[in-house]
Short mmCIF file of C-alpha atoms in Angstrom, two decimals:
data_model
loop_
_atom_site.label_atom_id
_atom_site.label_comp_id
_atom_site.label_asym_id
_atom_site.label_seq_id
_atom_site.Cartn_x
_atom_site.Cartn_y
_atom_site.Cartn_z
CA MET A 1 -141.34 -193.69 148.12
CA SER A 2 -140.06 -193.64 144.40
CA LEU A 3 -138.01 -190.71 143.46
CA SER A 4 -137.40 -189.53 139.88
CA ASP A 5 -134.01 -189.72 138.27
CA ASP A 6 -133.87 -186.27 137.35
CA ALA A 7 -131.92 -184.22 140.12
CA ASP A 8 -134.32 -181.20 140.04
CA GLN A 9 -137.66 -183.46 140.00
CA LYS A 10 -135.96 -185.40 142.71
CA LEU A 11 -135.52 -182.30 144.96
CA ASP A 12 -139.18 -181.07 144.39
CA GLU A 13 -140.40 -184.49 145.45
CA LEU A 14 -138.32 -184.58 148.47
CA ILE A 15 -139.41 -181.12 149.57
CA ALA A 16 -143.19 -182.11 148.88
CA PHE A 17 -142.67 -185.06 150.99
CA TYR A 18 -140.97 -183.26 154.07
CA GLN A 19 -143.58 -180.47 153.85
CA SER A 20 -146.49 -182.98 154.05
CA GLU A 21 -145.21 -185.79 156.06
CA SER A 22 -142.82 -183.85 158.67
CA PRO A 23 -143.29 -180.18 158.71
CA LYS A 24 -140.91 -180.05 161.80
CA ILE A 25 -138.02 -181.57 159.70
CA TRP A 26 -138.74 -179.43 156.87
CA ASN A 27 -138.52 -176.27 158.87
CA GLU A 28 -135.22 -177.50 160.23
CA LEU A 29 -134.07 -178.32 156.64
CA ARG A 30 -135.05 -174.90 155.44
CA THR A 31 -133.23 -173.05 158.23
CA PHE A 32 -130.10 -174.67 157.90
CA ALA A 33 -130.28 -174.20 154.08
CA ILE A 34 -130.88 -170.59 154.56
CA ASN A 35 -128.14 -170.24 157.21
CA GLU A 36 -125.63 -172.12 154.96
CA MET A 37 -126.70 -169.65 152.09
CA ILE A 38 -126.01 -166.69 154.30
CA ASP A 39 -122.63 -167.92 155.20
CA ILE A 40 -121.59 -168.76 151.71
CA ILE A 41 -122.47 -165.08 150.61
CA LYS A 42 -120.81 -163.63 153.61
CA ALA A 43 -117.65 -165.55 152.59
CA ASP A 44 -117.88 -164.32 148.98
CA LEU A 45 -118.37 -160.49 149.99
CA LYS A 46 -115.25 -160.96 152.31
CA ILE A 47 -113.37 -162.05 149.20
CA TRP A 48 -114.55 -158.91 147.18
CA GLU A 49 -113.52 -156.39 149.91
#
C-alpha cells in the first residue's frame, strides 16, 4: 500500500483501507477516537467552569 505524502490525503487513504479491508478494526478505531474526543471536550469544559 502506497500512501500520499499529504497528511489529510494519507488519513483519507487509511480510513478507506480500514473500512474496506478490516471493518472490525475500523469500528474499534472510530470508537476509540470518539471516546478520546469526548474526554478532551470534558477536560476543556472543566477548565471553563
